[in-house]
Amino acid sequence: MPRQNAASIITFLSGLIIFILAIAFPFVYFFVSYEYIKGSIETEGKISASQIMKIIASNPSAWEFEQERLQISLSSFPRKGYPEKWRTLNAKNEVIAESNTEISEPYIMRTFELIDAGTIVGRLEIYRSLMPLFKKTGVLSLLMLPIGIVTFLIIRFVPIEMIYRTEEALRESNELLNKIFLSLREAVFIIDPNTLKIINCNIVAEKMFGIEKKVMLEQYLISLLPGIHDVEKFKNNLVTNIETKGFFQINDFQMRRFDGSLFPADCNIVHLYNENNVCFAYLCVINDITERKKHEEDTLRSQKLESLGILAGGIAHDFNNLLTAIVGCVSALKLYTSAEDESYQMLEHAEKAALRAKDLTRQLLTFSKGGEPVKQIVSLKEIIRNSTGFSLRGSKSKSNIIVPDNIWHIFADEGQISQVINNLIINASQAMPEGGIITIKCENVTLQNNYDVPKLVAGDYVKILIEDQGTGIPEENLKKIFDPYFTTKPEGNGLGLATTYSIVKKHKGFIGVESEVGKGTIFTIYLPALRDIDEKLPDIEDKLIHGDARILLMDDEEVVRKIAGWMLNKLGYEVEYAENGSELIEKYRTEFINGKKFDAVIVDLTVPGGMGGEEAIKKLIEIDPDIKAIASSGYSNNPAMSDFPLFGFKAVISKPYKINELSKTISRVLNLQPTF
């Protein structure tokens, strides 16, 4: 504001002060005093009339002759410096008693009826002079006029610069408060404390509730709370809480947008006080907790999976040891059987059944810490093509695969990612019993920050969309579909999507779902990608590779030692055995000192009650830094299976394994064939 405007305002205010002091203030004094005189006459009259009516009640027929008592009763009330005349009249309008004071105009007069047994028997009249009030008002005006002039001169010549700076500071302060008010991420309302009407709100409130500010300011706080039906009860509860606790809080409460949709929110209301410590408004802050609720649901889901994993991991570990013996025996027996023989077909069926059991243990392992993915560089295009073809075999549904040639590779457990695709494709197919199109689309994406996709760090990802045209998922089931054992299918076990969720999480990815009943479902997956790896990954031939090296095999299960040893012998290797890590170290040290070093060792990571492979490898590396060790496990509660080079291993082999898998792993470690 220009300084001349400030000077003009100061001049105006100074003149206004003269007016207030010389005219308005005396006028107000006169008005207040006049009202006071009226009130005091009313009080005096009622008291005096009451006293007179007591005299009348004591002598109804002769009260008119009680002038002395009437005189005493009326003269007992103080007059406070104002001339006053009173008189008592009977029903015939005859004066019974009166004061001797004479007053002239201006005066004020009030009449009070005298009643006995419901009948008006007379009246009391009181006259009070206003002349003293006029005189006092005039004197006050004469006194206020010079005071006003002096005040005008003082205020008028106060340095304009000081006022200007104060005004500027106030303006900047208001602008700052307004910016803070508008920039808050929460919806903020100013509420009338008496009516609960919305006085003001910020732009976040407009967006959160889907309504313009001018319409919002016509609403009441209650209109945002669909669960509140008794308005008075809510208001009383609000006031009681604020007065006793200093705030009112509603947590995890359903708020209503103006399109009728609901969303979870936290609502906090506090007083706003003026300089006199009087509440002039309520400050209401509403925080949309939709994302927080999703995070809490994800956390709860993870805790469920972790609890299940403790049980699942132990079962899977023992089961995989047994499967190692079964799969090893079957794969070995196939070597002695002609492919045209009927017994070969029976072995094929037995091997497939055992491998299906392996898939079941893989699902169980995925729930546990031991189900950490054993990662390698894999082509997502091949995984999707193979898994989709396998999952839709024999179904009425068809696939529409859209994967660009330049899709990035991923560093993942190929078996687990195949399981993810299988589970989602099977679910999509089951949602379309009459058949339909399942669209699988992949694209390369780069996330700039964690706002793009919740819970993902910035970086390169492959985005996978799997969309069906099925029946859709009801909204009440969407939050449960990743829970273990939740299923709406009579033949389902409730592990498919729970396994999928756990696998994606262990790969540091994200999975989300959108669905509309009657239109279909879309699952979206993000997996970390390797942008710079573009070469085609070679296929590995499925054939046995023999050798003549010496192998030291350590496993706590005797049946695993026997079957694995037999397969190694069949491949041409010389095998020695150890039951635990301590025996393994002792045998390796002895042979190393004697110059008969083992070419490779295969160690079981988990040995209940004894030293396992992770601890043993550290001591073996101290003996022989060039040792070639292979980690083997059916279950592991550490990352040695997925990040084996960090622990000193050259390779890993997961139980149960077939003879050709064992052959490939050892041949790679011993450089009997190229290592990919």
Short mmCIF file of C-alpha atoms in Angstrom, two decimals, residues 224-522:
data_model
loop_
_atom_site.label_atom_id
_atom_site.label_comp_id
_atom_site.label_asym_id
_atom_site.label_seq_id
_atom_site.Cartn_x
_atom_site.Cartn_y
_atom_site.Cartn_z
CA LEU A 224 -18.87 -35.24 5.40
CA LEU A 225 -19.52 -37.92 8.03
CA PRO A 226 -21.94 -40.58 6.72
CA GLY A 227 -21.93 -42.54 9.99
CA ILE A 228 -23.29 -39.63 12.07
CA HIS A 229 -27.09 -39.60 12.36
CA ASP A 230 -27.66 -37.91 15.72
CA VAL A 231 -26.23 -34.45 15.04
CA GLU A 232 -26.85 -33.06 18.53
CA LYS A 233 -25.24 -36.06 20.18
CA PHE A 234 -22.19 -35.75 17.91
CA LYS A 235 -21.93 -32.02 18.59
CA ASN A 236 -22.17 -32.53 22.37
CA ASN A 237 -19.54 -35.26 22.21
CA LEU A 238 -17.28 -33.02 20.14
CA VAL A 239 -17.61 -30.09 22.56
CA THR A 240 -17.06 -32.32 25.60
CA ASN A 241 -13.89 -33.85 24.16
CA ILE A 242 -12.45 -30.52 23.10
CA GLU A 243 -13.16 -28.93 26.47
CA THR A 244 -11.74 -31.85 28.48
CA LYS A 245 -8.91 -33.09 26.24
CA GLY A 246 -8.25 -30.04 24.10
CA PHE A 247 -8.98 -31.96 20.88
CA PHE A 248 -11.46 -34.29 19.20
CA GLN A 249 -10.17 -37.23 17.16
CA ILE A 250 -11.79 -39.82 14.91
CA ASN A 251 -9.38 -42.46 13.57
CA ASP A 252 -9.99 -44.77 10.62
CA PHE A 253 -13.40 -43.28 9.95
CA GLN A 254 -15.36 -43.47 6.71
CA MET A 255 -15.66 -40.04 5.07
CA ARG A 256 -18.03 -39.32 2.21
CA ARG A 257 -17.13 -37.50 -1.01
CA PHE A 258 -19.79 -35.49 -2.77
CA ASP A 259 -20.18 -38.15 -5.45
CA GLY A 260 -21.26 -40.56 -2.70
CA SER A 261 -18.07 -42.64 -2.57
CA LEU A 262 -16.45 -43.39 0.77
CA PHE A 263 -12.81 -43.38 1.83
CA PRO A 264 -10.99 -44.03 5.14
CA ALA A 265 -9.63 -40.99 6.95
CA ASP A 266 -8.34 -39.63 10.25
CA CYS A 267 -10.12 -36.51 11.51
CA ASN A 268 -8.67 -34.16 14.17
CA ILE A 269 -10.46 -31.08 15.50
CA VAL A 270 -9.03 -28.44 17.85
CA HIS A 271 -9.97 -24.99 19.16
CA LEU A 272 -8.93 -21.75 17.54
CA TYR A 273 -8.68 -18.96 20.14
CA ASN A 274 -8.60 -15.21 19.70
CA GLU A 275 -6.47 -12.81 21.72
CA ASN A 276 -9.03 -12.91 24.53
CA ASN A 277 -8.68 -16.68 24.79
CA VAL A 278 -12.19 -17.14 23.43
CA CYS A 279 -12.88 -19.90 20.91
CA PHE A 280 -14.02 -18.33 17.64
CA ALA A 281 -13.70 -21.42 15.40
CA TYR A 282 -12.67 -25.07 15.14
CA LEU A 283 -9.70 -26.20 13.05
CA CYS A 284 -10.53 -29.53 11.41
CA VAL A 285 -7.74 -31.52 9.68
CA ILE A 286 -8.71 -34.58 7.62
CA ASN A 287 -6.08 -37.00 6.32
CA ASP A 288 -6.96 -39.53 3.61
CA ILE A 289 -5.43 -42.81 4.85
CA THR A 290 -6.30 -44.95 1.83
CA GLU A 291 -2.63 -45.58 0.98
CA ARG A 292 -1.76 -46.20 4.63
CA LYS A 293 -4.55 -48.76 4.89
CA LYS A 294 -3.21 -50.52 1.80
CA HIS A 295 0.25 -50.57 3.36
CA GLU A 296 -1.16 -51.99 6.61
CA GLU A 297 -3.03 -54.65 4.66
CA ASP A 298 0.15 -55.57 2.79
CA THR A 299 2.06 -55.73 6.08
CA LEU A 300 -0.60 -57.97 7.63
CA ARG A 301 -0.56 -60.16 4.54
CA SER A 302 3.23 -60.45 4.78
CA GLN A 303 2.99 -61.42 8.45
CA LYS A 304 0.49 -64.14 7.56
CA LEU A 305 2.85 -65.49 4.92
CA GLU A 306 5.80 -65.37 7.31
CA SER A 307 3.90 -67.31 9.98
CA LEU A 308 2.89 -69.91 7.44
CA GLY A 309 6.47 -70.02 6.17
CA ILE A 310 7.87 -71.13 9.51
CA LEU A 311 5.77 -74.27 9.26
CA ALA A 312 6.07 -74.67 5.50
CA GLY A 313 9.84 -74.35 5.41
CA GLY A 314 10.43 -77.21 7.83
CA ILE A 315 8.02 -79.49 6.00
CA ALA A 316 9.51 -78.64 2.62
CA HIS A 317 13.07 -79.29 3.80
CA ASP A 318 12.34 -82.86 4.90
CA PHE A 319 10.05 -83.50 1.96
CA ASN A 320 12.67 -82.38 -0.56
CA ASN A 321 15.25 -84.71 0.95
CA LEU A 322 12.86 -87.61 0.38
CA LEU A 323 12.04 -86.39 -3.11
CA THR A 324 15.77 -86.24 -3.90
CA ALA A 325 16.00 -89.96 -3.30
CA ILE A 326 12.85 -90.68 -5.31
CA VAL A 327 13.67 -88.44 -8.28
CA GLY A 328 17.29 -89.59 -8.28
CA CYS A 329 16.32 -93.26 -8.33
CA VAL A 330 13.71 -92.79 -11.04
CA SER A 331 16.02 -90.75 -13.28
CA ALA A 332 18.76 -93.32 -12.79
CA LEU A 333 16.48 -96.29 -13.53
CA LYS A 334 15.44 -94.65 -16.78
CA LEU A 335 19.06 -94.98 -17.91
CA TYR A 336 18.73 -98.78 -17.67
CA THR A 337 15.38 -98.93 -19.42
CA SER A 338 14.57 -98.75 -23.10
CA ALA A 339 12.34 -95.86 -24.12
CA GLU A 340 10.06 -98.35 -25.95
CA ASP A 341 9.62 -100.47 -22.83
CA GLU A 342 6.32 -100.18 -20.92
CA SER A 343 8.27 -99.89 -17.66
CA TYR A 344 9.99 -96.76 -19.07
CA GLN A 345 6.58 -95.13 -19.46
CA MET A 346 5.74 -96.03 -15.88
CA LEU A 347 9.00 -94.44 -14.74
CA GLU A 348 8.09 -91.34 -16.77
CA HIS A 349 4.76 -91.11 -14.90
CA ALA A 350 6.49 -91.62 -11.57
CA GLU A 351 9.04 -88.92 -12.38
CA LYS A 352 6.31 -86.48 -13.41
CA ALA A 353 4.40 -87.16 -10.19
CA ALA A 354 7.55 -86.57 -8.15
CA LEU A 355 8.24 -83.34 -10.01
CA ARG A 356 4.67 -82.20 -9.34
CA ALA A 357 5.38 -82.85 -5.68
CA LYS A 358 8.52 -80.75 -6.16
CA ASP A 359 6.32 -77.92 -7.43
CA LEU A 360 4.19 -78.23 -4.30
CA THR A 361 7.22 -77.95 -2.04
CA ARG A 362 8.36 -74.98 -4.10
CA GLN A 363 5.07 -73.28 -3.25
CA LEU A 364 5.59 -74.06 0.42
CA LEU A 365 9.18 -72.85 0.27
CA THR A 366 8.06 -69.61 -1.28
CA PHE A 367 6.20 -68.79 1.95
CA SER A 368 9.32 -69.27 4.05
CA LYS A 369 12.63 -67.44 4.35
CA GLY A 370 14.17 -70.56 2.87
CA GLY A 371 12.26 -69.91 -0.35
CA GLU A 372 14.62 -67.18 -1.43
CA PRO A 373 14.84 -67.19 -5.24
CA VAL A 374 17.93 -68.73 -6.80
CA LYS A 375 18.46 -65.99 -9.38
CA GLN A 376 20.09 -65.96 -12.76
CA ILE A 377 19.76 -63.87 -15.92
CA VAL A 378 16.65 -65.11 -17.71
CA SER A 379 14.58 -64.11 -20.73
CA LEU A 380 11.08 -63.09 -19.72
CA LYS A 381 9.82 -63.61 -23.26
CA GLU A 382 10.67 -67.32 -23.15
CA ILE A 383 9.19 -67.75 -19.67
CA ILE A 384 5.89 -66.15 -20.73
CA ARG A 385 5.64 -68.12 -23.97
CA ASN A 386 6.40 -71.47 -22.35
CA SER A 387 4.30 -70.91 -19.21
CA THR A 388 1.29 -69.61 -21.14
CA GLY A 389 1.33 -72.50 -23.59
CA PHE A 390 1.63 -75.02 -20.77
CA SER A 391 -1.12 -73.43 -18.64
CA LEU A 392 -3.68 -73.12 -21.46
CA ARG A 393 -3.13 -76.62 -22.82
CA GLY A 394 -6.56 -78.27 -23.11
CA SER A 395 -8.54 -75.14 -22.13
CA LYS A 396 -11.03 -73.13 -24.21
CA SER A 397 -9.13 -69.89 -23.66
CA LYS A 398 -6.60 -68.39 -26.04
CA SER A 399 -3.69 -66.09 -25.40
CA ASN A 400 -2.67 -62.80 -26.97
CA ILE A 401 1.01 -62.29 -26.09
CA ILE A 402 2.44 -58.83 -26.73
CA VAL A 403 6.14 -58.78 -25.88
CA PRO A 404 8.49 -56.43 -27.78
CA ASP A 405 11.77 -57.81 -29.09
CA ASN A 406 13.76 -55.35 -26.99
CA ILE A 407 12.17 -56.37 -23.69
CA TRP A 408 14.78 -56.27 -20.93
CA HIS A 409 16.05 -59.41 -19.22
CA ILE A 410 15.50 -59.96 -15.53
CA PHE A 411 17.67 -61.38 -12.75
CA ALA A 412 15.28 -63.92 -11.28
CA ASP A 413 14.50 -67.47 -10.30
CA GLU A 414 13.20 -68.89 -13.57
CA GLY A 415 11.13 -71.57 -11.87
CA GLN A 416 9.47 -69.14 -9.49
CA ILE A 417 8.64 -66.57 -12.18
CA SER A 418 7.21 -69.39 -14.32
CA GLN A 419 5.08 -70.31 -11.35
CA VAL A 420 3.81 -66.71 -11.11
CA ILE A 421 2.80 -66.67 -14.79
CA ASN A 422 1.25 -70.14 -14.52
CA ASN A 423 -0.86 -69.18 -11.50
CA LEU A 424 -2.19 -65.99 -13.08
CA ILE A 425 -2.90 -67.61 -16.47
CA ILE A 426 -4.72 -70.52 -14.82
CA ASN A 427 -6.79 -68.11 -12.72
CA ALA A 428 -7.65 -66.09 -15.81
CA SER A 429 -8.67 -69.20 -17.72
CA GLN A 430 -10.84 -70.45 -14.84
CA ALA A 431 -12.58 -67.06 -14.73
CA MET A 432 -13.71 -67.71 -18.35
CA PRO A 433 -15.26 -71.21 -18.31
CA GLU A 434 -16.71 -70.66 -21.79
CA GLY A 435 -13.37 -69.46 -23.11
CA GLY A 436 -12.01 -66.06 -24.03
CA ILE A 437 -8.88 -64.06 -24.76
CA ILE A 438 -6.15 -63.66 -22.15
CA THR A 439 -3.89 -60.74 -23.00
CA ILE A 440 -0.31 -60.83 -21.72
CA LYS A 441 1.54 -57.60 -22.39
CA CYS A 442 5.07 -56.61 -21.40
CA GLU A 443 6.87 -53.29 -21.60
CA ASN A 444 10.04 -51.66 -20.33
CA VAL A 445 9.46 -48.90 -17.77
CA THR A 446 11.75 -46.64 -15.78
CA LEU A 447 10.34 -45.37 -12.49
CA GLN A 448 11.63 -41.95 -11.51
CA ASN A 449 10.56 -42.10 -7.85
CA ASN A 450 8.54 -44.16 -5.42
CA TYR A 451 5.41 -42.13 -6.14
CA ASP A 452 5.03 -43.84 -9.54
CA VAL A 453 4.36 -47.25 -8.00
CA PRO A 454 3.95 -47.70 -4.23
CA LYS A 455 6.81 -49.49 -2.44
CA LEU A 456 9.15 -49.58 -5.44
CA VAL A 457 12.41 -47.67 -5.60
CA ALA A 458 13.37 -45.71 -8.68
CA GLY A 459 14.95 -47.79 -11.43
CA ASP A 460 14.36 -50.02 -14.47
CA TYR A 461 11.52 -52.53 -14.42
CA VAL A 462 9.64 -54.85 -16.71
CA LYS A 463 5.90 -54.28 -16.43
CA ILE A 464 3.66 -57.31 -17.06
CA LEU A 465 -0.11 -56.99 -17.57
CA ILE A 466 -2.31 -60.10 -17.59
CA GLU A 467 -5.89 -59.25 -18.52
CA ASP A 468 -8.88 -61.56 -18.86
CA GLN A 469 -12.51 -61.11 -19.94
CA GLY A 470 -13.91 -63.13 -17.09
CA THR A 471 -16.45 -62.69 -14.34
CA GLY A 472 -14.32 -60.28 -12.31
CA ILE A 473 -13.65 -60.23 -8.58
CA PRO A 474 -16.16 -58.69 -6.12
CA GLU A 475 -14.81 -55.68 -4.27
CA GLU A 476 -15.14 -57.38 -0.87
CA ASN A 477 -12.77 -60.16 -2.07
CA LEU A 478 -10.10 -57.95 -3.65
CA LYS A 479 -8.37 -57.36 -0.31
CA LYS A 480 -8.25 -61.10 0.45
CA ILE A 481 -7.11 -62.68 -2.81
CA PHE A 482 -3.42 -62.73 -1.77
CA ASP A 483 -4.17 -64.27 1.64
CA PRO A 484 -3.02 -67.88 2.16
CA TYR A 485 -5.85 -70.41 1.76
CA PHE A 486 -8.40 -67.82 0.64
CA THR A 487 -10.33 -69.21 -2.33
CA THR A 488 -13.81 -69.03 -3.82
CA LYS A 489 -13.30 -72.15 -5.92
CA PRO A 490 -14.55 -75.52 -4.60
CA GLU A 491 -11.47 -77.26 -6.01
CA GLY A 492 -8.99 -74.51 -5.04
CA ASN A 493 -6.44 -74.65 -2.23
CA GLY A 494 -5.91 -70.89 -1.84
CA LEU A 495 -2.14 -71.08 -2.38
CA GLY A 496 -1.82 -69.88 -5.98
CA LEU A 497 -2.12 -66.11 -5.56
CA ALA A 498 -0.53 -66.17 -2.11
CA THR A 499 2.47 -67.90 -3.68
CA THR A 500 2.47 -65.38 -6.53
CA TYR A 501 2.45 -62.45 -4.12
CA SER A 502 5.32 -63.90 -2.08
CA ILE A 503 7.46 -64.66 -5.15
CA VAL A 504 7.06 -61.15 -6.56
CA LYS A 505 7.88 -59.64 -3.18
CA LYS A 506 11.04 -61.76 -2.84
CA HIS A 507 12.13 -60.52 -6.26
CA LYS A 508 11.75 -56.93 -4.94
CA GLY A 509 8.84 -56.36 -7.29
CA PHE A 510 5.22 -55.30 -7.01
CA ILE A 511 1.91 -56.94 -7.89
CA GLY A 512 -1.44 -55.19 -8.01
CA VAL A 513 -4.94 -56.06 -9.18
CA GLU A 514 -7.87 -54.20 -10.69
CA SER A 515 -11.21 -55.85 -11.32
CA GLU A 516 -14.78 -55.06 -12.23
CA VAL A 517 -17.53 -57.63 -11.85
CA GLY A 518 -18.79 -58.74 -15.25
CA LYS A 519 -15.93 -57.11 -17.19
CA GLY A 520 -12.74 -58.89 -16.14
CA THR A 521 -9.55 -58.59 -14.12
CA ILE A 522 -6.12 -57.08 -14.74
#
